[in-house]
Short mmCIF file of C-alpha atoms in Angstrom, two decimals:
data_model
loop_
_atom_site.label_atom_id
_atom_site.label_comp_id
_atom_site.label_asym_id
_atom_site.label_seq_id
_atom_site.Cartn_x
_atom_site.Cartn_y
_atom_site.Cartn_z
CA UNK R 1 91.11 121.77 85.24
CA UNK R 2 93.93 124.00 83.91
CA UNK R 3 98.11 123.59 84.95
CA UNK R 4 100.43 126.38 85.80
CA UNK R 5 103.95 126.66 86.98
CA UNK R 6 105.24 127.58 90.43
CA UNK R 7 107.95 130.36 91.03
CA UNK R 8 110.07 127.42 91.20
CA UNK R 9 109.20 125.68 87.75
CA UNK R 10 107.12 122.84 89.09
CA UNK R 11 103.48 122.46 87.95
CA UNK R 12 100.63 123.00 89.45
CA UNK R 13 96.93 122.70 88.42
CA UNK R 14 93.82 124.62 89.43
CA UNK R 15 90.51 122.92 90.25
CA UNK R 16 87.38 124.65 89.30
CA UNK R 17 84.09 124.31 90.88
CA UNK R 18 80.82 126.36 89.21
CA UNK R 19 78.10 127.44 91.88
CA UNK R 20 74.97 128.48 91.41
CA UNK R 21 72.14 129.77 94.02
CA UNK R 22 69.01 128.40 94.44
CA UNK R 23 66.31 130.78 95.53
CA UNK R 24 63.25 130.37 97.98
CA UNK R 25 60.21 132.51 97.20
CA UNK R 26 61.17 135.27 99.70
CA UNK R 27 64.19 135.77 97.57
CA UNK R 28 66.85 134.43 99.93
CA UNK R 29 69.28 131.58 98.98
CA UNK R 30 68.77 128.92 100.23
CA UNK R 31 71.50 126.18 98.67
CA UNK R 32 74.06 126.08 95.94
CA UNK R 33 74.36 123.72 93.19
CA UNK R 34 77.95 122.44 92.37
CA UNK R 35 78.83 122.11 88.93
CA UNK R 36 81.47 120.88 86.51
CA UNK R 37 83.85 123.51 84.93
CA UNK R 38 86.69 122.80 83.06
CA UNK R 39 88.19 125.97 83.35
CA UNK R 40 87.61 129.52 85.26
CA UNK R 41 85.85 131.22 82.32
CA UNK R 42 84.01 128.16 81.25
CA UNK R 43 80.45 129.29 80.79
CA UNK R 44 78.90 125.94 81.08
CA UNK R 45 79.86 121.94 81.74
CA UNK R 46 81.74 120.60 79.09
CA UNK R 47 80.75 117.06 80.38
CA UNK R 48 78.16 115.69 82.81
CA UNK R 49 79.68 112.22 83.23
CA UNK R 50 80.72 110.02 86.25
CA UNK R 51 84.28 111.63 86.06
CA UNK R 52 82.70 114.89 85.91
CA UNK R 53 80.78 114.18 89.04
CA UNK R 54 83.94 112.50 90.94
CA UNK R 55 85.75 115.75 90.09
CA UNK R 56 83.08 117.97 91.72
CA UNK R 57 82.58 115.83 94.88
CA UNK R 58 86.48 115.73 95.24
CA UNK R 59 86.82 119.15 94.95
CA UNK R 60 83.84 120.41 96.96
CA UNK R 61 85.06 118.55 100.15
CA UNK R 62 88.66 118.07 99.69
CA UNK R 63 90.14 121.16 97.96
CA UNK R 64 87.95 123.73 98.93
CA UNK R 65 85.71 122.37 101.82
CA UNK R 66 82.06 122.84 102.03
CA UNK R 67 82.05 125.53 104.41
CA UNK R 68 83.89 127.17 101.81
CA UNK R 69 81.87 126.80 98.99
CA UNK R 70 78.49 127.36 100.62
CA UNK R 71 78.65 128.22 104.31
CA UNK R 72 75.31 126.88 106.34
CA UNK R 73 73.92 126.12 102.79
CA UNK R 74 72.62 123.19 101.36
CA UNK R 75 74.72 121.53 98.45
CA UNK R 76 73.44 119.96 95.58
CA UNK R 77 75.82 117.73 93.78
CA UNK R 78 75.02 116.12 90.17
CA UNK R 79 75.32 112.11 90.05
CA UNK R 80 75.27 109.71 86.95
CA UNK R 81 73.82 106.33 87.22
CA UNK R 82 77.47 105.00 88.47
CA UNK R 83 76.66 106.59 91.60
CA UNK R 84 73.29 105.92 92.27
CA UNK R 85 73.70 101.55 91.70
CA UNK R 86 76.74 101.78 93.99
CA UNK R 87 79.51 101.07 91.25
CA UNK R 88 81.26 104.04 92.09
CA UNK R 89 80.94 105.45 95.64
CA UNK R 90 78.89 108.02 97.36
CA UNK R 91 81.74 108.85 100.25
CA UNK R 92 80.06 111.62 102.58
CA UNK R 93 77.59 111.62 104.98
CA UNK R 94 73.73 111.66 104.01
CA UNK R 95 73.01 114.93 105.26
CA UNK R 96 76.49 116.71 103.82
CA UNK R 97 74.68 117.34 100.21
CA UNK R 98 71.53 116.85 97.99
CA UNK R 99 71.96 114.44 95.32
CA UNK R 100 71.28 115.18 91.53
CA UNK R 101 69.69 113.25 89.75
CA UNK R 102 70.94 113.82 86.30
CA UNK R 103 68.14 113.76 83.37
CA UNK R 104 70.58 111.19 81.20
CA UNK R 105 69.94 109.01 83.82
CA UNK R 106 68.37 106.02 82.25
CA UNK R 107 65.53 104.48 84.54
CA UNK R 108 65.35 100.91 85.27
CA UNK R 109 64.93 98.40 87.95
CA UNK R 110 68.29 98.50 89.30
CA UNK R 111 68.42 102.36 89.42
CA UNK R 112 65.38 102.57 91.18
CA UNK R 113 66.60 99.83 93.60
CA UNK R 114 69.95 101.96 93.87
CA UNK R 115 67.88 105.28 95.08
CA UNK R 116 66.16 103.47 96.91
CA UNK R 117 69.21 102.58 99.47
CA UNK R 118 70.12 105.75 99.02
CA UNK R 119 66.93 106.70 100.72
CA UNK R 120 67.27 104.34 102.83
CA UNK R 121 70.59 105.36 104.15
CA UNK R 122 69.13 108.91 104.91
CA UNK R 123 70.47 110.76 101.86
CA UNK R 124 68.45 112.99 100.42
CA UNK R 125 67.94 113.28 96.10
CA UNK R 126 66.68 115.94 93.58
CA UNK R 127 65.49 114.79 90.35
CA UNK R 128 66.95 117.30 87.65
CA UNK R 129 64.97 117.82 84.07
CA UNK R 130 62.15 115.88 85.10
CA UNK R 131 59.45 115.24 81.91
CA UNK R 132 56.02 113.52 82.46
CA UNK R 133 55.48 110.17 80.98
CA UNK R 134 58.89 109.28 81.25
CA UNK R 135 61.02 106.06 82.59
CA UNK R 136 61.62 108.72 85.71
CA UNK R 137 58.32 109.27 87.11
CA UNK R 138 59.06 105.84 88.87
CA UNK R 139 61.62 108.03 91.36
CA UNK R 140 58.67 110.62 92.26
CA UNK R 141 57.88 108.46 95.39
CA UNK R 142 61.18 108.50 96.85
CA UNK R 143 62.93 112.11 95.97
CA UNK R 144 62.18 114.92 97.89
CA UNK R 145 62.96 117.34 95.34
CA UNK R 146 61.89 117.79 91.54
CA UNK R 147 63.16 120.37 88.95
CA UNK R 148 61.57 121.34 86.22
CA UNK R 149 62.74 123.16 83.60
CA UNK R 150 61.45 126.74 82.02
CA UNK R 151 63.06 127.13 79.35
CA UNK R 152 62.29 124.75 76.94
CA UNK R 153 58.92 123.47 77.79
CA UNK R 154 55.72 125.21 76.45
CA UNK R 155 53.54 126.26 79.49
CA UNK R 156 50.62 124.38 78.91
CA UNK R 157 53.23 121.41 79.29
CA UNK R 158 54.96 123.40 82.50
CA UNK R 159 51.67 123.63 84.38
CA UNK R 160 50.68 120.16 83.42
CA UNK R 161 53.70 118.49 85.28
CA UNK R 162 53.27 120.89 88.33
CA UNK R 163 50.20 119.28 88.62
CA UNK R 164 51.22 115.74 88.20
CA UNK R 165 53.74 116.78 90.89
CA UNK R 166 51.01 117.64 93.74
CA UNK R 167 49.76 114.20 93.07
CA UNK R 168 53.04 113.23 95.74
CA UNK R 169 52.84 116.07 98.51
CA UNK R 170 56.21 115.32 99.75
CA UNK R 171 57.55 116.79 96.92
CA UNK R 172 59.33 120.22 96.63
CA UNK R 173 59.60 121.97 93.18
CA UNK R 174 62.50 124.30 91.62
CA UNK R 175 62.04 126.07 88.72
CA UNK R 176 65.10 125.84 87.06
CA UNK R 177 66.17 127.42 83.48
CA UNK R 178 64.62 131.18 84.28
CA UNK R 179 66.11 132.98 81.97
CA UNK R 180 63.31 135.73 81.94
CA UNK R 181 61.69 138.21 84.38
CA UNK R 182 58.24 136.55 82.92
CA UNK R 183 59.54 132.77 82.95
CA UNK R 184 59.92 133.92 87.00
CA UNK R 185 56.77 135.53 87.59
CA UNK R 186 55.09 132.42 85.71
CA UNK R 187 57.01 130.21 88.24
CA UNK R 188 55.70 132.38 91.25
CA UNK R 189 51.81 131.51 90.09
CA UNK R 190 52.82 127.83 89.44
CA UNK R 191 53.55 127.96 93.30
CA UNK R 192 56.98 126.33 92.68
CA UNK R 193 58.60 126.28 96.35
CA UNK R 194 61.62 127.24 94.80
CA UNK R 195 63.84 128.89 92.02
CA UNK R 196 67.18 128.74 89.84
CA UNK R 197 68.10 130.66 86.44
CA UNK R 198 70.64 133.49 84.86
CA UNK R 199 67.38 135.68 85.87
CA UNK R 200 68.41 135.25 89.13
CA UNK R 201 72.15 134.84 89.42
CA UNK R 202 74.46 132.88 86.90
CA UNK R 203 77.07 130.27 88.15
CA UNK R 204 80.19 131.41 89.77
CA UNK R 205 83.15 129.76 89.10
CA UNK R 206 85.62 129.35 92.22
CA UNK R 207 89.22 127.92 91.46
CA UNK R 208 91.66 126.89 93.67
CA UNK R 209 95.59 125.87 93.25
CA UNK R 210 95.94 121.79 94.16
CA UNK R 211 98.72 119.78 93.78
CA UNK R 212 98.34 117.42 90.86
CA UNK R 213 98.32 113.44 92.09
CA UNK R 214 101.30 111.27 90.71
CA UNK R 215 100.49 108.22 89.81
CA UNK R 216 102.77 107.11 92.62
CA UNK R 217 101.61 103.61 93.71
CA UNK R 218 98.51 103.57 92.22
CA UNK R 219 97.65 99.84 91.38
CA UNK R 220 99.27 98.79 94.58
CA UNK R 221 97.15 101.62 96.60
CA UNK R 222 93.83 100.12 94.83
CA UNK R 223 94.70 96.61 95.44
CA UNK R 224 95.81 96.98 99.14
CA UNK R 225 92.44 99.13 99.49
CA UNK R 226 90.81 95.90 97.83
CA UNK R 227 92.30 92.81 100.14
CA UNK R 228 89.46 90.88 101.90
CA UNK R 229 91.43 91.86 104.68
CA UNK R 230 93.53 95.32 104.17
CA UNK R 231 96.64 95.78 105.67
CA UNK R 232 96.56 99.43 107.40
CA UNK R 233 100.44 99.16 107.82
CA UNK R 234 100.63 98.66 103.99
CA UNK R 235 98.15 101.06 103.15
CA UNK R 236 99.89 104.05 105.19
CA UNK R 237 102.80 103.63 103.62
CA UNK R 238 101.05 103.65 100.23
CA UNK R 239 99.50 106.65 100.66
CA UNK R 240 102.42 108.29 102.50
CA UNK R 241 104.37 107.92 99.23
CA UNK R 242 101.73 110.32 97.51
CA UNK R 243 101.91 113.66 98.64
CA UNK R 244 98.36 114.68 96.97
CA UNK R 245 96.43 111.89 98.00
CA UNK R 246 97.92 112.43 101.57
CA UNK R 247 96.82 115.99 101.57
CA UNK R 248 93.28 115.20 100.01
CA UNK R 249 92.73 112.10 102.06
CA UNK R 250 93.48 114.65 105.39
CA UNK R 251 90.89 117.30 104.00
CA UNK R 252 88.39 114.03 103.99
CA UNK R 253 89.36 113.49 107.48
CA UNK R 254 88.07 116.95 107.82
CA UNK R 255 85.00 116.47 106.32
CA UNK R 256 84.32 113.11 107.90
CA UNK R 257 85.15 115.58 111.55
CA UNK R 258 83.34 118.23 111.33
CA UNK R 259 81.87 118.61 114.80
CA UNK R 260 84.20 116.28 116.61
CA UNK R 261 87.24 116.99 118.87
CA UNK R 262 89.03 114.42 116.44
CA UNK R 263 92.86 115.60 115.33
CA UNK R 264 95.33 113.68 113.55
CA UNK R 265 99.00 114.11 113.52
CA UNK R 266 99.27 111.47 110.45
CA UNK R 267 98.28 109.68 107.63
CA UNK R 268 97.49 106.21 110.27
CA UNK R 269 95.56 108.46 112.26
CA UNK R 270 93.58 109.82 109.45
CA UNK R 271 93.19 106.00 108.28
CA UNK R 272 92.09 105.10 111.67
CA UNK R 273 89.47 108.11 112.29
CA UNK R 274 88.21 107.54 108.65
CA UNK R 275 87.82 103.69 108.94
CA UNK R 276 88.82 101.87 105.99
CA UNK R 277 85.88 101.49 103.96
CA UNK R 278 85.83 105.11 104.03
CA UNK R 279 89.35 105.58 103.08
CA UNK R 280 88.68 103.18 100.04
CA UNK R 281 85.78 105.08 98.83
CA UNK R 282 87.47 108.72 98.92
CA UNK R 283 90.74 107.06 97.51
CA UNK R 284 89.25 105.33 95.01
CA UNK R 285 86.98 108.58 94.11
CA UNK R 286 90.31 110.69 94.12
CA UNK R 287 92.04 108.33 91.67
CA UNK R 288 88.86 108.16 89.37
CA UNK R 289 88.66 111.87 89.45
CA UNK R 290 92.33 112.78 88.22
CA UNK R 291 92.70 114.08 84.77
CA UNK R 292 95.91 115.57 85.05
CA UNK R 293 99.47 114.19 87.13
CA UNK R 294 102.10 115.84 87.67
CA UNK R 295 105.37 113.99 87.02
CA UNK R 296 107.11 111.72 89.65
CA UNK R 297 110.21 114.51 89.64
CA UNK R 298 108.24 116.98 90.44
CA UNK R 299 107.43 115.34 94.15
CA UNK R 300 110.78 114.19 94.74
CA UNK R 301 112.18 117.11 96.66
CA UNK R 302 108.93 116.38 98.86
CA UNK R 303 109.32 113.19 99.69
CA UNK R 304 112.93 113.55 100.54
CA UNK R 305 112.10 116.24 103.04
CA UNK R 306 109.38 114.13 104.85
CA UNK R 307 111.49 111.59 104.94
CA UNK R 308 113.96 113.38 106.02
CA UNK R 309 112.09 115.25 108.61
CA UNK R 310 110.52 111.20 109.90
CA UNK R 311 114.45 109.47 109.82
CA UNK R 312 115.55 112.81 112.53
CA UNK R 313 112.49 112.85 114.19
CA UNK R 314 113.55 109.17 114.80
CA UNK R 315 116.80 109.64 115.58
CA UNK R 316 116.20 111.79 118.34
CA UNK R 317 113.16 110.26 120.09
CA UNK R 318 110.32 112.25 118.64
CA UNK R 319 107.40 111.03 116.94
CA UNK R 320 108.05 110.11 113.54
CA UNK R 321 104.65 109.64 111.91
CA UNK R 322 103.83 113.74 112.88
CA UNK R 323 107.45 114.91 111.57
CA UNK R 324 106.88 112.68 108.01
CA UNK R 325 103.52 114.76 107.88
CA UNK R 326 104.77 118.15 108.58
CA UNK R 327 107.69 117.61 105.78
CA UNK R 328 105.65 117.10 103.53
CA UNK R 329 102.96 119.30 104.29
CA UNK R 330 105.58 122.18 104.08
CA UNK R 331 106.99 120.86 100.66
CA UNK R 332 103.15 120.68 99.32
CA UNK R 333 102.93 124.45 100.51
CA UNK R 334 106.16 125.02 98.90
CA UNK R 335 104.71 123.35 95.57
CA UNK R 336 101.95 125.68 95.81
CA UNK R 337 103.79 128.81 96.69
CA UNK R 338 100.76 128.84 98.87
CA UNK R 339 100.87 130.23 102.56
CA UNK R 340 101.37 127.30 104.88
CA UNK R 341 98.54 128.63 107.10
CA UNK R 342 96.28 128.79 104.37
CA UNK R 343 97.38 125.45 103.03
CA UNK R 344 96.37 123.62 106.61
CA UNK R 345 93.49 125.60 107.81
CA UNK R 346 90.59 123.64 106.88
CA UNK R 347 93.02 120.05 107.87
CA UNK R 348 92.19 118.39 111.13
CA UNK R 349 95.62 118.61 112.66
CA UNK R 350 97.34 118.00 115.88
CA UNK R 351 98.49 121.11 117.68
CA UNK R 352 101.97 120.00 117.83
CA UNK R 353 101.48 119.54 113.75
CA UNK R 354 100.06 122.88 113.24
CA UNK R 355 102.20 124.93 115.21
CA UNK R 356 105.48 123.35 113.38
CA UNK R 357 104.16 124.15 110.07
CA UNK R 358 102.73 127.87 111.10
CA UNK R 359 105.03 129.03 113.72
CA UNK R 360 107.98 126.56 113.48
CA UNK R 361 107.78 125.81 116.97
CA UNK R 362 108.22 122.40 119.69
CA UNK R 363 110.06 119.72 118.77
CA UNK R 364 108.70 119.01 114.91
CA UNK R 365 109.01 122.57 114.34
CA UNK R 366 112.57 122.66 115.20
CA UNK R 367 113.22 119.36 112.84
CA UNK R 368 111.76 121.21 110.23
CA UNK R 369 114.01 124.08 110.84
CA UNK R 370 117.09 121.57 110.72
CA UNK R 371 115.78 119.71 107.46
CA UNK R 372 114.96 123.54 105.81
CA UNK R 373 118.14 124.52 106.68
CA UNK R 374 120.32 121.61 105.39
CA UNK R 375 118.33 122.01 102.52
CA UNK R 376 119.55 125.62 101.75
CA UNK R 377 123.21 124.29 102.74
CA UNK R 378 123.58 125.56 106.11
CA UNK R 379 124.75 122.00 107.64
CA UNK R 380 125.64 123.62 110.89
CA UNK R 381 121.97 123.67 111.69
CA UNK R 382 121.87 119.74 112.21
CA UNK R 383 124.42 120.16 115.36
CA UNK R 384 121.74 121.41 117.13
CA UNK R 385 120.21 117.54 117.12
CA UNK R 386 122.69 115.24 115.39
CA UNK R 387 126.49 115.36 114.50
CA UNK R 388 127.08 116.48 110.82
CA UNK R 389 128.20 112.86 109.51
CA UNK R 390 124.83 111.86 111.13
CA UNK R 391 122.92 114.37 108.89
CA UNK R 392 124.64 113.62 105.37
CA UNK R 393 124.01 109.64 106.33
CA UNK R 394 120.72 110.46 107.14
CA UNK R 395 119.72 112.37 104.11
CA UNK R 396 121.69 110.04 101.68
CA UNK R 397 118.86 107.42 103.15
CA UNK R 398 115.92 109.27 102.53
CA UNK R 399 116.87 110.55 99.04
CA UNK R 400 117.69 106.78 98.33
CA UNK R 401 114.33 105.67 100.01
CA UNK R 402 112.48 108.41 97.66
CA UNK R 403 113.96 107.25 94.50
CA UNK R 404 112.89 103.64 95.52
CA UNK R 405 109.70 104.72 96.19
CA UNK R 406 109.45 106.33 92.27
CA UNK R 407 111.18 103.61 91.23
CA UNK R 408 108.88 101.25 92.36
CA UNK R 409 105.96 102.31 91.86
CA UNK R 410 107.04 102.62 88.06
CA UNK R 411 107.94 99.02 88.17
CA UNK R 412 104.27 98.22 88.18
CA UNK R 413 102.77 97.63 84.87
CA UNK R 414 99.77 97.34 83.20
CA UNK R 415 98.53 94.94 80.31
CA UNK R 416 96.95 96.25 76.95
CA UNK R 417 93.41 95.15 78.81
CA UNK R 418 94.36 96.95 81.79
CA UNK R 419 95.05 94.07 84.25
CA UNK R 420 98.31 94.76 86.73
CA UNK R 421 100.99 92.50 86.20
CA UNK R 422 103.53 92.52 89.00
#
């Protein structure tokens, strides 16, 4: 994950997601893998550890999308052992992506119990690397698929596992590592089902501009997300106050969607739709996942113009919750220098929320038009809803709100050990 500056000086980062195809025997893809990259020329993962992973399941269905990255394709996503015994979370569906399991997975009891209610719960897991006469021949019952590598394995040793594998006829083989026209061929007589390697088609990297997450509220996001009984009001508000995770936690919304007549106009709806034990998992997996922040100034203008855009909306009778939402979807596009219709085509808006950000029209498009205006000095523009005075009291009280909401959130400490202190 690299950083840039926007036209207008604030920084940016882009997120990077390496995909490669995975071949049947008639040649056609049929699934992607999703890897780590660091950066957009990065020939190979520079980690494969639970952050790496949290990076690439963020990414894949909350910057890009899935459709994006692989259509009607299957996904297969790479998971560490933090995944698998449930100490970091697994937040899509079961049948949204193929699960990974890595080769540094170290196979015990309570792994084996983890894939096992991953099985359970419908999902669907790979084992990666496998080697016979290892700790992970206790997963061959439960995967569905197993990949075998053909590179680095003598072929005695190749053909040797394929036929340990036909010992569990549920079982699906990929050749991975084919490097060689010959390494290919000796995959086709194996009568692996199916096939990855540079013979075939090396990883391409995709990158994408994102906002970078503030650390905005952080502590007092994870501990409202953690109360024995969470307070949606509280949360909300938490995650109003951060831009990126608002944007992020609406492309999870999305994903969560697909299919549905489902819109939201804000981040309660979202919270609602999602269900909270969904919202902790993708928050919590968003947080984990962040390398890089931008810095609380850079959000400011932002949150002023939501807020902003929420007291009018107020003021005048229309709903508030939408008009914070399309503020500060149009300052994140701004942040970007990104089209606002690209920025909010793969979210699960309203149409009143959509057509204010894209065509500046109904009654949140014209509050937008007031805020955008006042913002460029034209004060006039705020006549057309409130008196002048009105406006300049207004937007004195969400400047002050948005300083006490950076404020604030700095207040929050941690100890050397880590533990919040209030």
């Amino acid at each position: 994950m690299t950083s840039a500056a926007t036209a207008n000086g604030d920084e940016i980062r882009f997120v990077h997601v390496g995909r490669q195809p995975i071949y049947d025997r008639s040649g056609d893809v049929i699934a992607y893998e999703l890897l780590f990259r660091d950066t957009s020329d990065a020939a190979h993962a520079s980690q494969r550890s639970a952050q790496a992973t949290s990076r690439v399941i963020v990414a894949a269905f909350t910057e890009f999308g899935l459709a994006e990255l692989a259509g009607s394709k299957a996904c297969f996503v790479n998971v560490t052992r933090e995944f698998l015994v449930g100490d970091l979370p697994v937040p899509f569906d079961a049948n949204q992506a193929v699960l990974e399991i890595i080769e540094t997975v170290s196979v015990d009891d309570t792994v084996v119990a983890g894939v096992r209610s991953l099985v359970d719960k419908g999902f669907t897991l790979a084992l990666d690397d496998f080697v016979r006469g290892t700790d992970s021949e206790q997963l061959l019952d439960l995967v569905t698929y197993v990949k075998i590598d053909m590179l680095h394995a003598e072929a005695d040793e190749i053909a040797e596992t394929v036929q340990h594998c036909r010992k569990f006829p549920h079982l699906q083989l990929i050749a991975e590592r084919l490097e060689t026209e010959d390494q290919l061929q000796r995959a086709m007589q194996l009568g692996f089902e199916f096939f990855q390697g540079h013979v075939l088609g090396r990883p391409h990297i995709l990158s994408k501009a994102s906002l970078s997450p503030s650390r905005l509220g952080r502590l007092q996001l994870i501990a409202a997300l953690s109360a024995t009984e969470p307070d949606i009001d509280e949360i909300v508000n938490l995650i109003s106050r951060d831009p990126a995770i608002t944007y992020r936690l609406l492309q999870a919304t999305n994903a969560a969607a697909s299919g549905l007549s489902a819109r939201v106009s804000s981040v309660r709806d979202a919270a609602v739709l999602l269900g909270m034990a969904t919202v902790r998992q993708w928050v919590t997996l968003m947080l984990f996942s962040d390398l890089t922040e931008a810095t609380e100034e850079q959000l400011m203008d932002t949150l002023i113009r939501a807020r902003l855009c929420q007291l009018l909306a107020d003021d005048v009778g229309i709903d508030a919750g939408a008009a914070f939402t399309v503020g500060l979807l149009s300052g994140i596009a701004d942040l970007l220098a990104e089209p606002t219709h690209d920025l909010i085509s793969q979210l699960p808006l309203s149409g009143a929320v959509a057509e204010a950000l894209t065509d500046g029209i109904g009654d949140l498009g014209q509050v937008l038009s007031v805020v955008r205006a006042y913002e460029q000095g034209e004060p006039t523009a705020a006549l057309k809803m409130v008196g002048i005075d009105t406006m300049v009291g207004t937007y004195l009280s969400a400047v002050g709100w948005s300083r006490r909401t950076l404020d604030g959130a700095l207040s929050t400490a941690t100890t050397p050990d880590g533990a919040a202190t209030p």
